[in-house]
PDB file of C-alpha atoms and ligand atoms in Angstrom:
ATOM      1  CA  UNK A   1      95.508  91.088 -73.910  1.00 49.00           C
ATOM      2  CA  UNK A   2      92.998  89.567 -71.746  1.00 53.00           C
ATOM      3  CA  UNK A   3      95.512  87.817 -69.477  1.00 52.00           C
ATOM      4  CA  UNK A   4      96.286  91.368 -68.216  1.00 50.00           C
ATOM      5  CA  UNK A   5      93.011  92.878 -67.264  1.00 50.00           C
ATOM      6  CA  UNK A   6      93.107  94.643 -64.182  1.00 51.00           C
ATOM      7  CA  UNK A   7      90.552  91.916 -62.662  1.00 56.00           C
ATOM      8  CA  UNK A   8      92.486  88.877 -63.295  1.00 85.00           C
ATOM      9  CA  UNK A   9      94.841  87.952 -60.888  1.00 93.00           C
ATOM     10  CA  UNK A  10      98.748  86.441 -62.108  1.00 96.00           C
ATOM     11  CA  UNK A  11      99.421  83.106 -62.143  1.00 97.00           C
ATOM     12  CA  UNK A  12     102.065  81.627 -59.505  1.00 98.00           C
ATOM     13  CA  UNK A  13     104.250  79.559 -61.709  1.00 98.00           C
ATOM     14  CA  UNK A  14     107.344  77.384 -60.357  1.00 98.00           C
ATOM     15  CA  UNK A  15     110.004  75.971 -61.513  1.00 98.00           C
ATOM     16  CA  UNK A  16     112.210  72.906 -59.583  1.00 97.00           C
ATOM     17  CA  UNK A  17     114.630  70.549 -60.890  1.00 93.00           C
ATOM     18  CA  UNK A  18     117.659  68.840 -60.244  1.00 88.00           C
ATOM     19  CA  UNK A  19     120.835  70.567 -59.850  1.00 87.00           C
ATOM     20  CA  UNK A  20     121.976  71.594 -63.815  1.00 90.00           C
ATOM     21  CA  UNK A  21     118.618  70.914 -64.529  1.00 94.00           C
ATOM     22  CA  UNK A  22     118.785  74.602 -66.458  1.00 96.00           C
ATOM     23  CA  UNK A  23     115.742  75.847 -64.323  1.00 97.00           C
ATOM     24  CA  UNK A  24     117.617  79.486 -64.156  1.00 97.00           C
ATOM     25  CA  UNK A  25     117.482  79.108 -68.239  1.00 97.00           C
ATOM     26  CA  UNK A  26     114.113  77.978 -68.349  1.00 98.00           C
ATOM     27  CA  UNK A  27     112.820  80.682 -66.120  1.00 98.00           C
ATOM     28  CA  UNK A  28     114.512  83.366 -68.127  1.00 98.00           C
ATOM     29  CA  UNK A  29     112.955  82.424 -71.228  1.00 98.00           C
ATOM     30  CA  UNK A  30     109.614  81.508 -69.778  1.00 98.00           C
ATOM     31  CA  UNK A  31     109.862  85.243 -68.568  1.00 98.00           C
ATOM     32  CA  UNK A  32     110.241  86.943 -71.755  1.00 98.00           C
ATOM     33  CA  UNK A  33     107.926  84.611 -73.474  1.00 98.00           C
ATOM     34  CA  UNK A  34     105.724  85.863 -71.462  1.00 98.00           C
ATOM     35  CA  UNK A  35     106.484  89.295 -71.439  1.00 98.00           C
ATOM     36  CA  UNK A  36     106.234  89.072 -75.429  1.00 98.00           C
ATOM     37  CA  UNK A  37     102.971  88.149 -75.031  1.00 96.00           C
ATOM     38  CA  UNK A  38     101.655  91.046 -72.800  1.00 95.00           C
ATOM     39  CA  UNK A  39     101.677  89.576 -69.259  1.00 96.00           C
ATOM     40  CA  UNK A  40     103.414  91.561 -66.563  1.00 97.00           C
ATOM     41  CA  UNK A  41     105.490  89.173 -65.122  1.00 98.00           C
ATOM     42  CA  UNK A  42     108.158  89.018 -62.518  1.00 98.00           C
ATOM     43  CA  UNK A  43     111.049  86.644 -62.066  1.00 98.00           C
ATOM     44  CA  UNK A  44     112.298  85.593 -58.581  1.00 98.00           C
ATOM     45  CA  UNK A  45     114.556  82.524 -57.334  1.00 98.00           C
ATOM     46  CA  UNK A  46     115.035  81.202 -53.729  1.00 98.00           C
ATOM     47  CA  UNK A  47     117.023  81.048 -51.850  1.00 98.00           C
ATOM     48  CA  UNK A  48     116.569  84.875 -52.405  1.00 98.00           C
ATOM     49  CA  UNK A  49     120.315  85.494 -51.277  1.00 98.00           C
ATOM     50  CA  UNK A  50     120.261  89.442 -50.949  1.00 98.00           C
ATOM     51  CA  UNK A  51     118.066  89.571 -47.368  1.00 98.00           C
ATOM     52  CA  UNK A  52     120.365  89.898 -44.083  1.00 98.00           C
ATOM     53  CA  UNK A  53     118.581  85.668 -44.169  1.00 98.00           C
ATOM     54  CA  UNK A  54     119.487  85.469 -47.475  1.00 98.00           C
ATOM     55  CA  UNK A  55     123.190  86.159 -46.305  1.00 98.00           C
ATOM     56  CA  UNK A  56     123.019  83.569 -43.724  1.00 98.00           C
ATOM     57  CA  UNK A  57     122.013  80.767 -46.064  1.00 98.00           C
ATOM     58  CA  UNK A  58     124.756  81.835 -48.664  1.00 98.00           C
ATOM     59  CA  UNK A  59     128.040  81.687 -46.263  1.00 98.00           C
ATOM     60  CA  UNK A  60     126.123  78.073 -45.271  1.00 98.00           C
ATOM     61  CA  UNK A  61     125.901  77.411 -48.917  1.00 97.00           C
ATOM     62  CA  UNK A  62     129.368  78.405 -49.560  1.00 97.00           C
ATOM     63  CA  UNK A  63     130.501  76.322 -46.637  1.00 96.00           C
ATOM     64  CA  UNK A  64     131.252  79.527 -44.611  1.00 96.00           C
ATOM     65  CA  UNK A  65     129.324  78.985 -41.527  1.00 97.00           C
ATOM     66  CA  UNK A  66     127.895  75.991 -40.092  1.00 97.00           C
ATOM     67  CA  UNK A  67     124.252  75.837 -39.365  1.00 98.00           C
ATOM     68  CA  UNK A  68     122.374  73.042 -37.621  1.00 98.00           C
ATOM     69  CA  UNK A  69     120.603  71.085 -39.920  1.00 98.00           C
ATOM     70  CA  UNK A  70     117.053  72.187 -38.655  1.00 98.00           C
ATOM     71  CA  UNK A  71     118.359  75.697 -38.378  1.00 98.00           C
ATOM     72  CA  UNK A  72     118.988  76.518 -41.721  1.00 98.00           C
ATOM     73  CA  UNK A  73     116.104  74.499 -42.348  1.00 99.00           C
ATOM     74  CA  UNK A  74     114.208  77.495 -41.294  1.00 99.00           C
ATOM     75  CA  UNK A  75     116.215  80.104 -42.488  1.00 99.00           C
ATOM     76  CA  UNK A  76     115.034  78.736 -46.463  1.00 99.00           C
ATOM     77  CA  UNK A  77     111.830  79.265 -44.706  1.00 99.00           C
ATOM     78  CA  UNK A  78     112.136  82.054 -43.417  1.00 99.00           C
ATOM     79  CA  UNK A  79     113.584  83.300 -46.716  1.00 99.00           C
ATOM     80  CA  UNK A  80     110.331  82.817 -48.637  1.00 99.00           C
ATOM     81  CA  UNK A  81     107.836  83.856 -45.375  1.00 98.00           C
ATOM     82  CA  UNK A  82     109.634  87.330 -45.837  1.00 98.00           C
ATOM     83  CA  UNK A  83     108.616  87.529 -49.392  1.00 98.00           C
ATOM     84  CA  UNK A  84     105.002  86.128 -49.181  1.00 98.00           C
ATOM     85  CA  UNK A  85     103.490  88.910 -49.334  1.00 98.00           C
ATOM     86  CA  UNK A  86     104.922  90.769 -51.566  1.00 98.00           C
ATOM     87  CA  UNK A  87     104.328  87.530 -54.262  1.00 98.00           C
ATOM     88  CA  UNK A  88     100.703  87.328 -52.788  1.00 98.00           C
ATOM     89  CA  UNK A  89     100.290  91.005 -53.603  1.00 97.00           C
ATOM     90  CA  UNK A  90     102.118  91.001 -56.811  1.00 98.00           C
ATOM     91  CA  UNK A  91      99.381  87.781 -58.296  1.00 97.00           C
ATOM     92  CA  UNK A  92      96.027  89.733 -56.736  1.00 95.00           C
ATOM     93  CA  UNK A  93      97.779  92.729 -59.457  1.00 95.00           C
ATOM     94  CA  UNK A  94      97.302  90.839 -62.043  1.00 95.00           C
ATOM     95  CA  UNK A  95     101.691  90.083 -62.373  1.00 97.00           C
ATOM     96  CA  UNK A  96     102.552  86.607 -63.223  1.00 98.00           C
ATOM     97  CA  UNK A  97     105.202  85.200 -60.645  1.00 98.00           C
ATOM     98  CA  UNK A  98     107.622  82.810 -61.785  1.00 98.00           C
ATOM     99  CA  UNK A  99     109.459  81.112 -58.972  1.00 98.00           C
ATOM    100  CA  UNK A 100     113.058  79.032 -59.316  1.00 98.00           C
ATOM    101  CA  UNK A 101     113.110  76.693 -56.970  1.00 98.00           C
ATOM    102  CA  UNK A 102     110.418  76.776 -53.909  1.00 98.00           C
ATOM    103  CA  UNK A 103     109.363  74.541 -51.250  1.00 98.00           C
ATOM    104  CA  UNK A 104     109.616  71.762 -52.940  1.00 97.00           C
ATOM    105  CA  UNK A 105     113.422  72.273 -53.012  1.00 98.00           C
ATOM    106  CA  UNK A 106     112.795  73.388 -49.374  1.00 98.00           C
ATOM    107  CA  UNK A 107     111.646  70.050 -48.139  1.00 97.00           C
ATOM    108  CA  UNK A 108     113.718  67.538 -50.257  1.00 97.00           C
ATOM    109  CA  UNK A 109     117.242  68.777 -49.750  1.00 97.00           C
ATOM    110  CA  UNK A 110     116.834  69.409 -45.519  1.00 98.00           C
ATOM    111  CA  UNK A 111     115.199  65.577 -45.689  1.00 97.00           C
ATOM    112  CA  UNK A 112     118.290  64.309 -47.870  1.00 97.00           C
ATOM    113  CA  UNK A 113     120.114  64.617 -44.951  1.00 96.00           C
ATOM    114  CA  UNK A 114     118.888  61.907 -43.591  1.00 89.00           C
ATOM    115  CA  UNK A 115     118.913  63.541 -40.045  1.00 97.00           C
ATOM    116  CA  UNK A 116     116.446  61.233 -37.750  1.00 97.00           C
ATOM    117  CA  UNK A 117     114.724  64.649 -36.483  1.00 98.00           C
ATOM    118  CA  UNK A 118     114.380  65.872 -39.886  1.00 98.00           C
ATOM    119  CA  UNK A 119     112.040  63.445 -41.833  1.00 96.00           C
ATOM    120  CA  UNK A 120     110.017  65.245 -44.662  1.00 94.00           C
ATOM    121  CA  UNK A 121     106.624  65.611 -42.532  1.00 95.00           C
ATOM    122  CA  UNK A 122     108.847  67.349 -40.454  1.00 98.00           C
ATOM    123  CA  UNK A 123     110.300  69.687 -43.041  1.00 98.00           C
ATOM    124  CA  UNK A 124     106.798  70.595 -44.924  1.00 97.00           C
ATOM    125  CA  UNK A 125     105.365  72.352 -41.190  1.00 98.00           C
ATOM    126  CA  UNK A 126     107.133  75.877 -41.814  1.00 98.00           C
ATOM    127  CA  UNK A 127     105.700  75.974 -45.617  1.00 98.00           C
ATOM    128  CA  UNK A 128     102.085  75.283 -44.788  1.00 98.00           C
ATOM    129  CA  UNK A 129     100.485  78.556 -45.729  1.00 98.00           C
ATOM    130  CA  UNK A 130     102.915  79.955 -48.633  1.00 98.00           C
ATOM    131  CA  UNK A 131     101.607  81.207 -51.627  1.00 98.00           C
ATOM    132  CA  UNK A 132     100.195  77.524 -53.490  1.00 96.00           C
ATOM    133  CA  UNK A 133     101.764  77.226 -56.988  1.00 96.00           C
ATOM    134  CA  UNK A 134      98.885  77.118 -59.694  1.00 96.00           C
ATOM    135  CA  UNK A 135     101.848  75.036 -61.507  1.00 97.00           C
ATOM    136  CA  UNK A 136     105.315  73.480 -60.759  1.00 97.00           C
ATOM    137  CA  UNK A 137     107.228  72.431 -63.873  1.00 98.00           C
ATOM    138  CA  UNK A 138     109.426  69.897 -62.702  1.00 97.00           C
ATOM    139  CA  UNK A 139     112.882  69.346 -64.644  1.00 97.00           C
ATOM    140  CA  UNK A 140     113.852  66.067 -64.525  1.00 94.00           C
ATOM    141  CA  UNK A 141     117.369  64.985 -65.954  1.00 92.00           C
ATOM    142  CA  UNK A 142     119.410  61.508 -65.587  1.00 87.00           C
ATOM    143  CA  UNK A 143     122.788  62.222 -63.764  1.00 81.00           C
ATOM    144  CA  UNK A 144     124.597  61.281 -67.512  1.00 82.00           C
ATOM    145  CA  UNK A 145     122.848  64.035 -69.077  1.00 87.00           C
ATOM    146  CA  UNK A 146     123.443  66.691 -65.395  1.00 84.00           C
ATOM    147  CA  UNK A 147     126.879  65.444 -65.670  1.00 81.00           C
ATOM    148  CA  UNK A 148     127.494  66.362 -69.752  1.00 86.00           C
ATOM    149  CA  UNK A 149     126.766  69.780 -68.070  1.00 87.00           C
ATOM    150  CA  UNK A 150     130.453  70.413 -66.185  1.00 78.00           C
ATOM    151  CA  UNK A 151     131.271  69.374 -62.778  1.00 74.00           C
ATOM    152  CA  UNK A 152     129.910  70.228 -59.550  1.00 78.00           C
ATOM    153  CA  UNK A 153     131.063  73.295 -58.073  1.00 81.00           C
ATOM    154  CA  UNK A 154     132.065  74.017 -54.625  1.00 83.00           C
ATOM    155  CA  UNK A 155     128.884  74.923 -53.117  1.00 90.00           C
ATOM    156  CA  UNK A 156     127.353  72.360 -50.118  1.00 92.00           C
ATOM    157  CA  UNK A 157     125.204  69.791 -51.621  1.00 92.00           C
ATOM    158  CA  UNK A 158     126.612  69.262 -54.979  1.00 88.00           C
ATOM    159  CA  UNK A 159     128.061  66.389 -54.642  1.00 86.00           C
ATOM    160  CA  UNK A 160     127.238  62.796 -55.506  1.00 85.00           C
ATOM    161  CA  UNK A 161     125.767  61.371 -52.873  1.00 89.00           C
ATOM    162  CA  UNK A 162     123.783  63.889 -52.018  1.00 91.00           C
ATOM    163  CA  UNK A 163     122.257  64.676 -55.376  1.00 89.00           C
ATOM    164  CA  UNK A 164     121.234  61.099 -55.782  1.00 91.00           C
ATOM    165  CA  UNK A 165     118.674  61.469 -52.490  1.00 94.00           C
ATOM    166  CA  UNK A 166     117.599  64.441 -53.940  1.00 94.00           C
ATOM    167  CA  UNK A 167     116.879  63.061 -57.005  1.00 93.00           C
ATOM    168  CA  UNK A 168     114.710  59.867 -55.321  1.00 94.00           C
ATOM    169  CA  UNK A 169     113.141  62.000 -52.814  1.00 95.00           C
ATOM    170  CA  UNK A 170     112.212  64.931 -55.360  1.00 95.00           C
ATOM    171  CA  UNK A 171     110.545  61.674 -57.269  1.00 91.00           C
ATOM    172  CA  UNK A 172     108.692  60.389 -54.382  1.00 90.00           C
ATOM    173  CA  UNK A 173     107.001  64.125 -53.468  1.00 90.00           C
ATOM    174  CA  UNK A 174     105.602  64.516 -57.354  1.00 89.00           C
ATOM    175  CA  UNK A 175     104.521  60.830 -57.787  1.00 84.00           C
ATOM    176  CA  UNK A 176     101.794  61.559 -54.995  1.00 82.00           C
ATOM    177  CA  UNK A 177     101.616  66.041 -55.811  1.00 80.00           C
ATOM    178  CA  UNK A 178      98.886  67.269 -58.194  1.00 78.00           C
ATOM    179  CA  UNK A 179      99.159  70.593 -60.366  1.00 84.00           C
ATOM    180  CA  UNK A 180     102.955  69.226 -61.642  1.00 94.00           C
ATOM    181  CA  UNK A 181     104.349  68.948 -64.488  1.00 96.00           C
ATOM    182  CA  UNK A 182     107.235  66.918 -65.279  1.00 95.00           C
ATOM    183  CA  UNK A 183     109.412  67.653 -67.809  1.00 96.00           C
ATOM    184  CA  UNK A 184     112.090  66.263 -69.850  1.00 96.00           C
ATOM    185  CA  UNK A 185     114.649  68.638 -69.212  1.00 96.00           C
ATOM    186  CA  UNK A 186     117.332  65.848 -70.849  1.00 95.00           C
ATOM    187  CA  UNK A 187     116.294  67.820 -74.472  1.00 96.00           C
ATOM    188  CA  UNK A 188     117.908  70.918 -76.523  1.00 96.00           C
ATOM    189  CA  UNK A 189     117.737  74.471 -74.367  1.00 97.00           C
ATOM    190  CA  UNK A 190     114.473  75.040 -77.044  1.00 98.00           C
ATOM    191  CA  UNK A 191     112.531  72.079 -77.051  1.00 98.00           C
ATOM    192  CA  UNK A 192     112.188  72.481 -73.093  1.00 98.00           C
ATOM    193  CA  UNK A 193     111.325  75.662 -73.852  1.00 98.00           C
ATOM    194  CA  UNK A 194     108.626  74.761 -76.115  1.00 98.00           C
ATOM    195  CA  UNK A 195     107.671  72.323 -73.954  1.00 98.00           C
ATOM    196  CA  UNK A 196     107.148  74.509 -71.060  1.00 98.00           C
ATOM    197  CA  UNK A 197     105.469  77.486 -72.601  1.00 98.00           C
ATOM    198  CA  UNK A 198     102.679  74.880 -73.764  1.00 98.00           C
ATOM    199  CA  UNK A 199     101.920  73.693 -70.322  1.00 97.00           C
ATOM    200  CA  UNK A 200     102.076  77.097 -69.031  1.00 98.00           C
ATOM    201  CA  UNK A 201      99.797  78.583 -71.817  1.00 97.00           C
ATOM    202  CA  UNK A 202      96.937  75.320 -70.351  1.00 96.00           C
ATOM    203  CA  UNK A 203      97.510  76.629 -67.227  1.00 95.00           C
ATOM    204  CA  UNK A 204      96.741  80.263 -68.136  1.00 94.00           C
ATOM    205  CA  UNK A 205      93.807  79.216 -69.974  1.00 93.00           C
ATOM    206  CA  UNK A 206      92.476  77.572 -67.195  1.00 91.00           C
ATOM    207  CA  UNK A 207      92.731  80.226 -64.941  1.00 90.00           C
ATOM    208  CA  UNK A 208      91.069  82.286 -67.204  1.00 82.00           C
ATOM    209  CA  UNK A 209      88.506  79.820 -67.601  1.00 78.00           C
ATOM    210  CA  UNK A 210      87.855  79.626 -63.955  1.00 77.00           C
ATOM    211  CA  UNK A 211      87.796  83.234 -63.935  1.00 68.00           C
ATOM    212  CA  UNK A 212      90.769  84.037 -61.192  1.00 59.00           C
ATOM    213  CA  UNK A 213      89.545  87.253 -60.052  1.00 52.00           C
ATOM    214  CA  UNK A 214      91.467  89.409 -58.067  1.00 41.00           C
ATOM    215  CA  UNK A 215      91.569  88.063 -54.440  1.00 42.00           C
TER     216      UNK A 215
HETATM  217  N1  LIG B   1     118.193  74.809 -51.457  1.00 88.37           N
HETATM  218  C1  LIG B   1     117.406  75.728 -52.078  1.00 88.37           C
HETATM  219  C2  LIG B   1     117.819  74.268 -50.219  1.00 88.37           C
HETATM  220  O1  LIG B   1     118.521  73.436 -49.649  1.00 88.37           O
HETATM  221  N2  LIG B   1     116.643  74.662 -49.646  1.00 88.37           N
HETATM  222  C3  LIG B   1     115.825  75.584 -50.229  1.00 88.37           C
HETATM  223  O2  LIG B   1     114.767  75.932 -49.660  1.00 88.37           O
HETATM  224  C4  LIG B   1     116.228  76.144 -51.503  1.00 88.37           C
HETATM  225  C5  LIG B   1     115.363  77.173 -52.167  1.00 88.37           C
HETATM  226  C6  LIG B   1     121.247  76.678 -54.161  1.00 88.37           C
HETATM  227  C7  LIG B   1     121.151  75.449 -53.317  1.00 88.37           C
HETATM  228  O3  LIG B   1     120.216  75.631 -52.273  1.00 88.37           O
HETATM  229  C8  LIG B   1     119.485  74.446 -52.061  1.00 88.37           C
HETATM  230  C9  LIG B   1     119.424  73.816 -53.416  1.00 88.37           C
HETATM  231  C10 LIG B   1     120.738  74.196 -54.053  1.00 88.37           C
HETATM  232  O4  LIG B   1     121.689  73.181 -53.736  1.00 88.37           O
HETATM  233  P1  LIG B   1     120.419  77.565 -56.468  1.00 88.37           P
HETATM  234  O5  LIG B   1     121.169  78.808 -56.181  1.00 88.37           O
HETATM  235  O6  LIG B   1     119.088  77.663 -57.090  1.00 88.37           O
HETATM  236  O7  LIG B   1     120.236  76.741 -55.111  1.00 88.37           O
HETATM  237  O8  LIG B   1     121.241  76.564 -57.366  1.00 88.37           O
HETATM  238  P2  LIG B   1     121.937  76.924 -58.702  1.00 88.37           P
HETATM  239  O9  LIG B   1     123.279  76.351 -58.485  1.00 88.37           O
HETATM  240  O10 LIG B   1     121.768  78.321 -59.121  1.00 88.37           O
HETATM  241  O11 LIG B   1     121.112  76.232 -59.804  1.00 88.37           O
HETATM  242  P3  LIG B   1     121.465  74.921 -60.555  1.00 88.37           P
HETATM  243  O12 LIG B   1     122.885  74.535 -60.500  1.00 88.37           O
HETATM  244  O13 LIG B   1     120.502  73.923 -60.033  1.00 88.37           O
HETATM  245  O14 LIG B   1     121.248  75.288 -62.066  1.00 88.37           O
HETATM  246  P4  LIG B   1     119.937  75.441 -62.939  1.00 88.37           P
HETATM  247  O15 LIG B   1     119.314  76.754 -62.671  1.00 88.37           O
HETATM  248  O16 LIG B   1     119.068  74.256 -62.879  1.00 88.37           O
HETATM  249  O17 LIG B   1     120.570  75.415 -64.391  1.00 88.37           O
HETATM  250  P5  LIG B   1     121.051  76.631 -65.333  1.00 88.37           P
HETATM  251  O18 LIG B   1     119.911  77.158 -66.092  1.00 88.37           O
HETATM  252  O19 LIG B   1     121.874  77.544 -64.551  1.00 88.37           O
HETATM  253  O20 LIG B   1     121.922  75.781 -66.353  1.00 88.37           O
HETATM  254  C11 LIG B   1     123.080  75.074 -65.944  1.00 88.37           C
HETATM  255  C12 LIG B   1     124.027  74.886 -67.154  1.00 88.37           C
HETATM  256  O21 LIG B   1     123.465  74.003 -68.116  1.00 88.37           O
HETATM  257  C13 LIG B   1     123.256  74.647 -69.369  1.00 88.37           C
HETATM  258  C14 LIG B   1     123.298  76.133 -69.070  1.00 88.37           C
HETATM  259  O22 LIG B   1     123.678  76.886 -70.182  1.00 88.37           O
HETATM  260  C15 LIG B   1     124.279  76.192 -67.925  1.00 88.37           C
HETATM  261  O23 LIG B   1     125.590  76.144 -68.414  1.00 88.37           O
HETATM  262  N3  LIG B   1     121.956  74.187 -69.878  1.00 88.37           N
HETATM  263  C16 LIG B   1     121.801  73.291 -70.863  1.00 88.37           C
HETATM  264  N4  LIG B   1     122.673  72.613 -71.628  1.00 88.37           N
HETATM  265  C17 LIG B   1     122.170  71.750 -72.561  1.00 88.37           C
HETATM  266  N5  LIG B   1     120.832  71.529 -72.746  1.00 88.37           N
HETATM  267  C18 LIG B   1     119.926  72.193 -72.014  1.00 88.37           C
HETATM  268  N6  LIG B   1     118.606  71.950 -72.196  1.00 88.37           N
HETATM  269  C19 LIG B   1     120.395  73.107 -71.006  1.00 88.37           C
HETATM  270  N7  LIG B   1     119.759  73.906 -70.115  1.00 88.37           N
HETATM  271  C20 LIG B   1     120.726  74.552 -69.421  1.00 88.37           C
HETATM  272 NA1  LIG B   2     119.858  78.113 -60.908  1.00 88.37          NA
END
């Protein structure tokens, strides 16, 4: 189709939420929705654990290693600097990037710490300059709904206390953020689905309309 003329450039499409949120889902489907429909698209999720940074953050994650809070604060960073270009490159070819979890994920769980050095202004420096989203679907599910789900696993961060500053700072970023989209992601695997592939198919459109041309 159209979408997938040589001189119109992908979109950058991503995807946060709450833990159990089912953004991994979502981004799965979105993908081969979109594939169905002609796009080239590509499918990537941070942290990107397969770099030698990658590594780092996922013995922290696993509770391996300890990192200072700042530290790994930079190594998420990091982790999505070293792919910048290839996402930059990948949207001026006309592929459609969808991204699980990004900065947004970046900022709010180092400032859920609640580390007095580490306040969010603090956290957003080292993203200034990323690839900008054209569109962040935001899942948004109560903790009774996350919780029908199964338990937390053993991974840093999924526990109670911290999810619940996630969850209120994650709301305070996209109350003020343009270009999101929140979404019930409460509802059946499908309707979410739906859901998303509508606001995604706007978004499209108005790229189109604006005719993105290759950078
Ligand atoms: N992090 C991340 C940082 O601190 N800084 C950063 O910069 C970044 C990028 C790892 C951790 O790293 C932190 C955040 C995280 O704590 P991760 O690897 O993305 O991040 O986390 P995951 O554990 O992979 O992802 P989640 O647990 O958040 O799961 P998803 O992807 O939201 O959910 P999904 O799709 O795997 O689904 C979960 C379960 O629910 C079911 C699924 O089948 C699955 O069993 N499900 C549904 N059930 C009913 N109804 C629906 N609508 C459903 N959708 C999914
Ligand atoms: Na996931």
């Amino acid at each position: 189709g159209q979408s997938t003329s040589p001189t119109r450039r992908g979109a950058l499409i991503v995807v946060e939420g709450l833990d159990r949120a089912g953004k991994s889902s979502q981004c799965e489907m979105l993908r081969d929705s979109l594939s169905r429909q002609g796009h080239v698209v590509k499918y990537i999720r941070f942290p990107d654990r397969t770099t030698p940074i990658g590594k780092l953050i996922d013995s922290y994650l696993r509770g391996s290693s300890h990192q200072d809070d700042h530290s790994i604060h930079l190594l998420f960073s990091a982790n999505r600097w070293e792919i910048a270009k290839s996402i930059e490159e990948d949207i001026a070819n006309g592929t459609t990037v969808i991204v699980d979890r990004y900065s947004y994920s970046g900022v709010v769980y180092s400032a859920a710490k609640a580390n007095p050095t580490l306040s969010l202004e603090w956290a957003w420096r080292p993203e200034i300059g990323l690839p900008r989203p054209d569109i962040c679907l935001f899942l948004s599910i109560s903790p009774e709904e996350a919780a029908k789900r199964g338990g937390f696993g053993a991974e840093r961060y999924e526990n109670g206390e911290m999810q619940t500053r996630v969850r209120e700072l994650f709301q305070t970023i996209f109350e003020k953020q343009q270009d999101v989209s929140i979404i019930d992601a409460g509802k059946s695997i499908e309707e979410v689905s739906q859901e998303i592939r509508g606001v995604v198919a706007d978004c499209i459109a108005r790229l189109d309309v604006a005719g993105a041309l290759r950078k």
